[in-house]
Tab-separated table of C-alpha atoms (C1' of nucleotides) in Angstrom:
chain	number	residue	atom	x	y	z
A	17	UNK	CA	8.271	-63.209	-105.076
A	18	UNK	CA	7.208	-64.303	-101.514
A	19	UNK	CA	8.343	-67.909	-101.969
A	20	UNK	CA	4.853	-69.351	-101.320
A	21	UNK	CA	5.634	-72.379	-103.496
A	22	UNK	CA	6.641	-74.401	-100.564
A	23	UNK	CA	3.655	-73.487	-98.370
A	24	UNK	CA	1.022	-74.583	-100.725
A	25	UNK	CA	1.900	-78.313	-100.924
A	26	UNK	CA	2.136	-78.360	-97.160
A	27	UNK	CA	-1.350	-77.220	-96.452
A	28	UNK	CA	-2.401	-79.575	-99.214
A	29	UNK	CA	-0.761	-82.408	-97.362
A	30	UNK	CA	-2.812	-81.745	-94.261
A	31	UNK	CA	-5.839	-81.492	-96.343
A	32	UNK	CA	-5.107	-84.821	-98.046
A	33	UNK	CA	-4.105	-86.714	-94.952
A	34	UNK	CA	-7.211	-85.656	-93.043
A	35	UNK	CA	-9.145	-87.323	-95.824
A	36	UNK	CA	-7.335	-90.577	-96.131
A	37	UNK	CA	-5.050	-90.769	-93.229
A	38	UNK	CA	-7.731	-92.331	-90.973
A	39	UNK	CA	-7.121	-95.715	-89.534
A	40	UNK	CA	-9.099	-97.675	-92.130
A	41	UNK	CA	-9.784	-95.202	-94.884
A	42	UNK	CA	-7.137	-96.139	-97.443
A	43	UNK	CA	-7.982	-99.791	-96.936
A	44	UNK	CA	-11.641	-99.307	-97.486
A	45	UNK	CA	-11.050	-97.405	-100.748
A	46	UNK	CA	-8.673	-100.152	-101.780
A	47	UNK	CA	-11.102	-103.017	-100.974
A	48	UNK	CA	-13.902	-101.367	-102.961
A	49	UNK	CA	-11.578	-100.794	-105.830
A	50	UNK	CA	-10.472	-104.358	-105.869
A	51	UNK	CA	-14.047	-105.602	-105.968
A	52	UNK	CA	-15.002	-103.889	-109.156
A	53	UNK	CA	-15.860	-100.779	-107.358
A	54	UNK	CA	-18.861	-102.093	-105.380
A	55	UNK	CA	-19.060	-103.359	-101.910
A	56	UNK	CA	-21.990	-103.746	-99.480
A	57	UNK	CA	-21.787	-102.652	-95.895
A	58	UNK	CA	-21.673	-106.207	-94.623
A	59	UNK	CA	-18.962	-107.242	-96.987
A	60	UNK	CA	-16.861	-104.384	-95.879
A	61	UNK	CA	-17.463	-105.285	-92.265
A	62	UNK	CA	-16.117	-108.773	-92.958
A	63	UNK	CA	-13.083	-107.461	-94.863
A	64	UNK	CA	-12.003	-104.824	-92.450
A	65	UNK	CA	-11.603	-107.235	-89.612
A	66	UNK	CA	-12.138	-106.213	-86.003
A	67	UNK	CA	-13.838	-103.004	-86.968
A	68	UNK	CA	-17.024	-102.207	-85.020
A	69	UNK	CA	-20.253	-101.197	-86.810
A	70	UNK	CA	-19.888	-97.815	-85.192
A	71	UNK	CA	-16.513	-97.177	-86.557
A	72	UNK	CA	-17.242	-98.551	-90.007
A	73	UNK	CA	-20.394	-96.426	-90.241
A	74	UNK	CA	-18.477	-93.379	-89.182
A	75	UNK	CA	-15.591	-93.882	-91.492
A	76	UNK	CA	-17.995	-94.470	-94.440
A	77	UNK	CA	-19.798	-91.312	-93.587
A	78	UNK	CA	-16.659	-89.296	-93.608
A	79	UNK	CA	-15.512	-90.643	-96.876
A	80	UNK	CA	-18.865	-89.923	-98.263
A	81	UNK	CA	-18.801	-86.436	-96.924
A	82	UNK	CA	-15.415	-85.834	-98.482
A	83	UNK	CA	-16.919	-87.108	-101.865
A	84	UNK	CA	-14.610	-90.040	-102.058
A	85	UNK	CA	-17.362	-92.610	-101.869
A	86	UNK	CA	-20.907	-92.948	-103.216
A	87	UNK	CA	-23.598	-94.543	-101.038
A	88	UNK	CA	-26.582	-96.193	-102.718
A	89	UNK	CA	-29.472	-97.343	-100.856
A	90	UNK	CA	-31.837	-99.926	-102.367
A	91	UNK	CA	-35.372	-99.565	-100.990
A	92	UNK	CA	-35.747	-103.350	-100.267
A	93	UNK	CA	-36.319	-105.602	-97.458
A	94	UNK	CA	-33.872	-106.534	-95.937
A	95	UNK	CA	-31.914	-103.370	-96.642
A	96	UNK	CA	-29.186	-103.204	-99.164
A	97	UNK	CA	-26.601	-100.523	-99.282
A	98	UNK	CA	-23.782	-100.353	-101.766
A	99	UNK	CA	-20.667	-98.271	-101.567
A	100	UNK	CA	-18.509	-97.335	-104.639
A	101	UNK	CA	-15.694	-94.896	-105.397
A	102	UNK	CA	-16.411	-91.601	-106.770
A	103	UNK	CA	-14.214	-90.176	-109.600
A	104	UNK	CA	-12.344	-88.270	-106.944
A	105	UNK	CA	-11.940	-91.384	-104.842
A	106	UNK	CA	-10.626	-93.204	-107.905
A	107	UNK	CA	-7.938	-90.630	-108.265
A	108	UNK	CA	-6.471	-91.814	-104.956
A	109	UNK	CA	-5.964	-95.376	-106.146
A	110	UNK	CA	-2.501	-94.915	-107.852
A	111	UNK	CA	-1.290	-93.131	-104.749
A	112	UNK	CA	-2.611	-95.851	-102.480
A	113	UNK	CA	-0.859	-98.462	-104.775
A	114	UNK	CA	2.354	-96.340	-104.480
A	115	UNK	CA	2.466	-96.169	-100.743
A	116	UNK	CA	1.394	-99.739	-100.491
A	117	UNK	CA	4.339	-100.877	-102.663
A	118	UNK	CA	6.706	-98.929	-100.549
A	119	UNK	CA	5.251	-100.443	-97.382
A	120	UNK	CA	5.616	-103.878	-98.906
A	121	UNK	CA	9.228	-103.178	-99.942
A	122	UNK	CA	10.077	-102.071	-96.436
A	123	UNK	CA	8.518	-105.086	-94.854
A	124	UNK	CA	10.660	-107.226	-97.111
A	125	UNK	CA	13.849	-105.309	-96.114
A	126	UNK	CA	13.039	-105.695	-92.483
A	127	UNK	CA	12.570	-109.363	-92.865
A	128	UNK	CA	15.977	-109.753	-94.594
A	129	UNK	CA	17.609	-107.716	-91.873
A	130	UNK	CA	16.092	-109.860	-89.128
A	131	UNK	CA	17.298	-112.930	-90.816
A	132	UNK	CA	20.834	-111.523	-90.916
A	133	UNK	CA	20.626	-110.853	-87.184
A	134	UNK	CA	19.641	-114.495	-86.505
A	135	UNK	CA	22.708	-115.769	-88.197
B	22	UNK	CA	-4.867	-119.748	-107.416
B	23	UNK	CA	-5.890	-118.283	-104.021
B	24	UNK	CA	-5.927	-114.709	-105.067
B	25	UNK	CA	-3.552	-113.576	-102.359
B	26	UNK	CA	-2.339	-110.706	-104.493
B	27	UNK	CA	-4.970	-108.394	-102.950
B	28	UNK	CA	-3.955	-109.219	-99.466
B	29	UNK	CA	-0.346	-108.194	-99.575
B	30	UNK	CA	-0.778	-104.567	-100.416
B	31	UNK	CA	-3.365	-104.182	-97.771
B	32	UNK	CA	-1.184	-105.225	-94.986
B	33	UNK	CA	1.525	-103.030	-96.474
B	34	UNK	CA	-0.945	-100.170	-96.427
B	35	UNK	CA	-1.324	-100.388	-92.731
B	36	UNK	CA	2.370	-100.683	-92.255
B	37	UNK	CA	3.004	-97.596	-94.404
B	38	UNK	CA	0.332	-95.458	-92.832
B	39	UNK	CA	1.507	-96.201	-89.344
B	40	UNK	CA	4.835	-94.753	-90.350
B	41	UNK	CA	3.790	-91.681	-92.094
B	42	UNK	CA	0.091	-91.187	-91.272
B	43	UNK	CA	0.754	-89.417	-88.049
B	44	UNK	CA	-0.598	-85.904	-87.780
B	45	UNK	CA	2.759	-84.049	-88.618
B	46	UNK	CA	4.975	-86.756	-90.013
B	47	UNK	CA	4.594	-86.278	-93.712
B	48	UNK	CA	4.976	-82.458	-93.309
B	49	UNK	CA	8.133	-82.849	-91.219
B	50	UNK	CA	9.702	-85.019	-93.866
B	51	UNK	CA	8.690	-82.613	-96.501
B	52	UNK	CA	10.131	-79.608	-94.664
B	53	UNK	CA	13.397	-81.277	-94.184
B	54	UNK	CA	13.532	-82.287	-97.844
B	55	UNK	CA	12.747	-78.724	-98.856
B	56	UNK	CA	15.503	-77.299	-96.742
B	57	UNK	CA	18.314	-79.245	-98.404
B	58	UNK	CA	17.651	-82.127	-96.208
B	59	UNK	CA	18.887	-80.536	-92.953
B	60	UNK	CA	16.884	-78.918	-90.267
B	61	UNK	CA	17.499	-78.196	-86.647
B	62	UNK	CA	15.009	-78.899	-83.809
B	63	UNK	CA	14.125	-75.222	-83.264
B	64	UNK	CA	13.722	-74.600	-86.979
B	65	UNK	CA	11.134	-77.431	-87.229
B	66	UNK	CA	9.367	-76.152	-84.150
B	67	UNK	CA	8.834	-72.882	-85.951
B	68	UNK	CA	7.793	-74.401	-89.130
B	69	UNK	CA	5.312	-76.872	-87.757
B	70	UNK	CA	3.254	-74.211	-86.141
B	71	UNK	CA	1.334	-74.882	-82.930
B	72	UNK	CA	3.177	-78.131	-82.102
B	73	UNK	CA	4.402	-78.524	-78.689
B	74	UNK	CA	7.935	-79.549	-77.795
B	75	UNK	CA	6.604	-82.803	-76.397
B	76	UNK	CA	4.812	-83.693	-79.638
B	77	UNK	CA	7.596	-82.624	-81.812
B	78	UNK	CA	10.182	-84.722	-79.924
B	79	UNK	CA	7.909	-87.649	-79.841
B	80	UNK	CA	7.206	-87.468	-83.554
B	81	UNK	CA	10.920	-87.067	-84.417
B	82	UNK	CA	11.718	-89.993	-82.255
B	83	UNK	CA	9.219	-92.139	-84.026
B	84	UNK	CA	10.466	-91.106	-87.396
B	85	UNK	CA	13.950	-91.949	-86.270
B	86	UNK	CA	12.994	-95.309	-84.904
B	87	UNK	CA	11.338	-96.110	-88.256
B	88	UNK	CA	14.583	-95.253	-89.911
B	89	UNK	CA	13.089	-92.379	-91.925
B	90	UNK	CA	15.137	-89.689	-90.153
B	91	UNK	CA	18.786	-89.277	-89.017
B	92	UNK	CA	19.372	-87.410	-85.810
B	93	UNK	CA	22.828	-85.832	-85.475
B	94	UNK	CA	23.978	-84.256	-82.219
B	95	UNK	CA	26.700	-81.774	-82.100
B	96	UNK	CA	28.553	-81.710	-78.806
B	97	UNK	CA	28.563	-78.020	-78.423
B	98	UNK	CA	27.095	-75.404	-76.065
B	99	UNK	CA	24.365	-74.502	-76.665
B	100	UNK	CA	23.168	-77.803	-78.033
B	101	UNK	CA	22.728	-78.282	-81.744
B	102	UNK	CA	20.861	-81.139	-83.248
B	103	UNK	CA	20.174	-81.615	-86.886
B	104	UNK	CA	17.667	-83.877	-88.574
B	105	UNK	CA	17.921	-85.237	-92.083
B	106	UNK	CA	16.242	-87.812	-94.224
B	107	UNK	CA	17.582	-91.233	-94.468
B	108	UNK	CA	17.581	-93.014	-97.825
B	109	UNK	CA	14.469	-94.768	-96.916
B	110	UNK	CA	12.910	-91.375	-95.905
B	111	UNK	CA	13.803	-89.961	-99.208
B	112	UNK	CA	11.951	-92.767	-100.977
B	113	UNK	CA	8.811	-91.337	-99.473
B	114	UNK	CA	9.162	-87.867	-101.127
B	115	UNK	CA	7.692	-88.722	-104.438
B	116	UNK	CA	4.683	-90.147	-102.703
B	117	UNK	CA	4.330	-87.115	-100.510
B	118	UNK	CA	4.472	-84.859	-103.484
B	119	UNK	CA	1.890	-87.022	-105.217
B	120	UNK	CA	-0.664	-86.816	-102.421
B	121	UNK	CA	0.145	-83.255	-101.869
B	122	UNK	CA	-0.584	-82.429	-105.444
B	123	UNK	CA	-3.902	-84.267	-105.189
B	124	UNK	CA	-4.795	-82.346	-102.084
B	125	UNK	CA	-3.991	-79.039	-103.736
B	126	UNK	CA	-6.088	-79.973	-106.712
B	127	UNK	CA	-9.008	-80.840	-104.465
B	128	UNK	CA	-8.763	-77.585	-102.622
B	129	UNK	CA	-8.864	-75.727	-105.902
B	130	UNK	CA	-11.962	-77.564	-106.952
B	131	UNK	CA	-13.739	-76.928	-103.719
B	132	UNK	CA	-12.931	-73.154	-104.008
B	133	UNK	CA	-14.386	-73.171	-107.495
B	134	UNK	CA	-17.499	-74.964	-106.362
B	135	UNK	CA	-17.991	-72.560	-103.402
B	136	UNK	CA	-17.701	-69.656	-105.797
B	137	UNK	CA	-20.464	-71.032	-107.916
B	138	UNK	CA	-22.678	-71.436	-104.843
B	139	UNK	CA	-22.215	-67.784	-104.020
B	140	UNK	CA	-23.522	-66.834	-107.463
C	6	DC	C1'	-29.270	-105.981	-93.180
C	7	DG	C1'	-27.514	-101.855	-92.051
C	8	DG	C1'	-27.332	-99.214	-89.115
C	9	DT	C1'	-28.129	-95.941	-83.924
C	10	DA	C1'	-27.624	-94.697	-79.178
C	11	DT	C1'	-25.398	-94.762	-74.878
C	12	DC	C1'	-21.881	-95.311	-71.759
C	13	DC	C1'	-17.131	-95.948	-70.716
C	14	DA	C1'	-12.072	-96.707	-70.864
C	15	DA	C1'	-7.684	-95.874	-72.945
C	16	DG	C1'	-4.629	-93.238	-75.362
C	17	DA	C1'	-3.339	-88.951	-77.563
C	18	DA	C1'	-2.348	-84.545	-76.999
C	19	DG	C1'	-2.157	-79.706	-74.544
C	20	DA	C1'	-0.311	-76.581	-70.598
C	21	DT	C1'	3.061	-75.709	-67.570
C	22	DA	C1'	7.314	-76.018	-65.311
C	23	DC	C1'	11.955	-77.379	-65.289
C	24	DT	C1'	17.132	-78.856	-66.980
C	25	DG	C1'	21.868	-80.170	-68.884
D	11	DC	C1'	18.962	-74.971	-77.565
D	12	DA	C1'	16.832	-79.028	-77.245
D	13	DG	C1'	14.696	-81.267	-74.879
D	14	DT	C1'	12.081	-83.940	-70.190
D	15	DA	C1'	8.514	-84.518	-66.425
D	16	DT	C1'	4.085	-84.143	-64.715
D	17	DC	C1'	-0.562	-83.312	-64.760
D	18	DT	C1'	-4.793	-82.615	-67.043
D	19	DT	C1'	-7.997	-82.486	-70.774
D	20	DC	C1'	-9.831	-84.070	-74.861
D	21	DT	C1'	-10.596	-87.171	-78.411
D	22	DT	C1'	-11.103	-92.053	-80.156
D	23	DG	C1'	-12.695	-96.080	-80.147
D	24	DG	C1'	-14.640	-100.389	-77.817
D	25	DA	C1'	-18.740	-102.829	-75.683
D	26	DT	C1'	-23.409	-103.490	-75.521
D	27	DA	C1'	-28.128	-102.956	-76.601
D	28	DC	C1'	-31.505	-101.881	-79.631
D	29	DC	C1'	-34.191	-100.314	-84.205
D	30	DG	C1'	-36.627	-99.858	-89.016
DNA sequence: CGGTATCCAAGAAGATACTG
DNA sequence: CAGTATCTTCTTGGATACCG
């Protein structure tokens, strides 16, 4: 029976993390989702503070390539480009909420522990 | 009403991803969980193929520092060190399974699409 | 507005050798 | 067995300038 059951999810883990594990990727998906699934380049730039154009563009291109984001270019002057989640991208939202909730809970715990130490 | 609800999960996302977003972290937690929550250093080394001692040690130390792993040293010769998930670490398993399942589904989809292209 | 292109610095990670 | 130490390489990402 070659217990391959445990191998499969592991490769899949790598696959998944390569797609959303990047420094800003999960946040970008989340921001777009929060804003009714449409954000322009400049809006994202403001929301993901301290990111450079280069990095933002690069990250967006990767997300697009992985079919998590749609990129829509309006042929107007000045240029207008909108990013939105694909169906595949939307599938990741529950997971992002899950891990975000865990992170928030952990942060709370740490805060409580630090308070204890102060006393 | 200062819609702060959307800010909180975002910071938490960064917090969470810094803890498990590393190249091998989720996999290590998963491996340990799969093996009845105990794995020795050498066993991990074999399972996480191509990882160097340096990287493995470093990754394990970070996981320990973030309170996701317990490190138990047995005072014997030759040395024996066991790693196991903490309660906090165990909390991450459902999430890891979730994202792993997504990744596996995506891989399947891609395979199907590639077959179509071949035809 | 929404990017590119180029250069450069800092950090992550690999190779190798060694140890209690 | 379970690491550490050192050196080197390789990859990321930042700064800056410029473009359609």
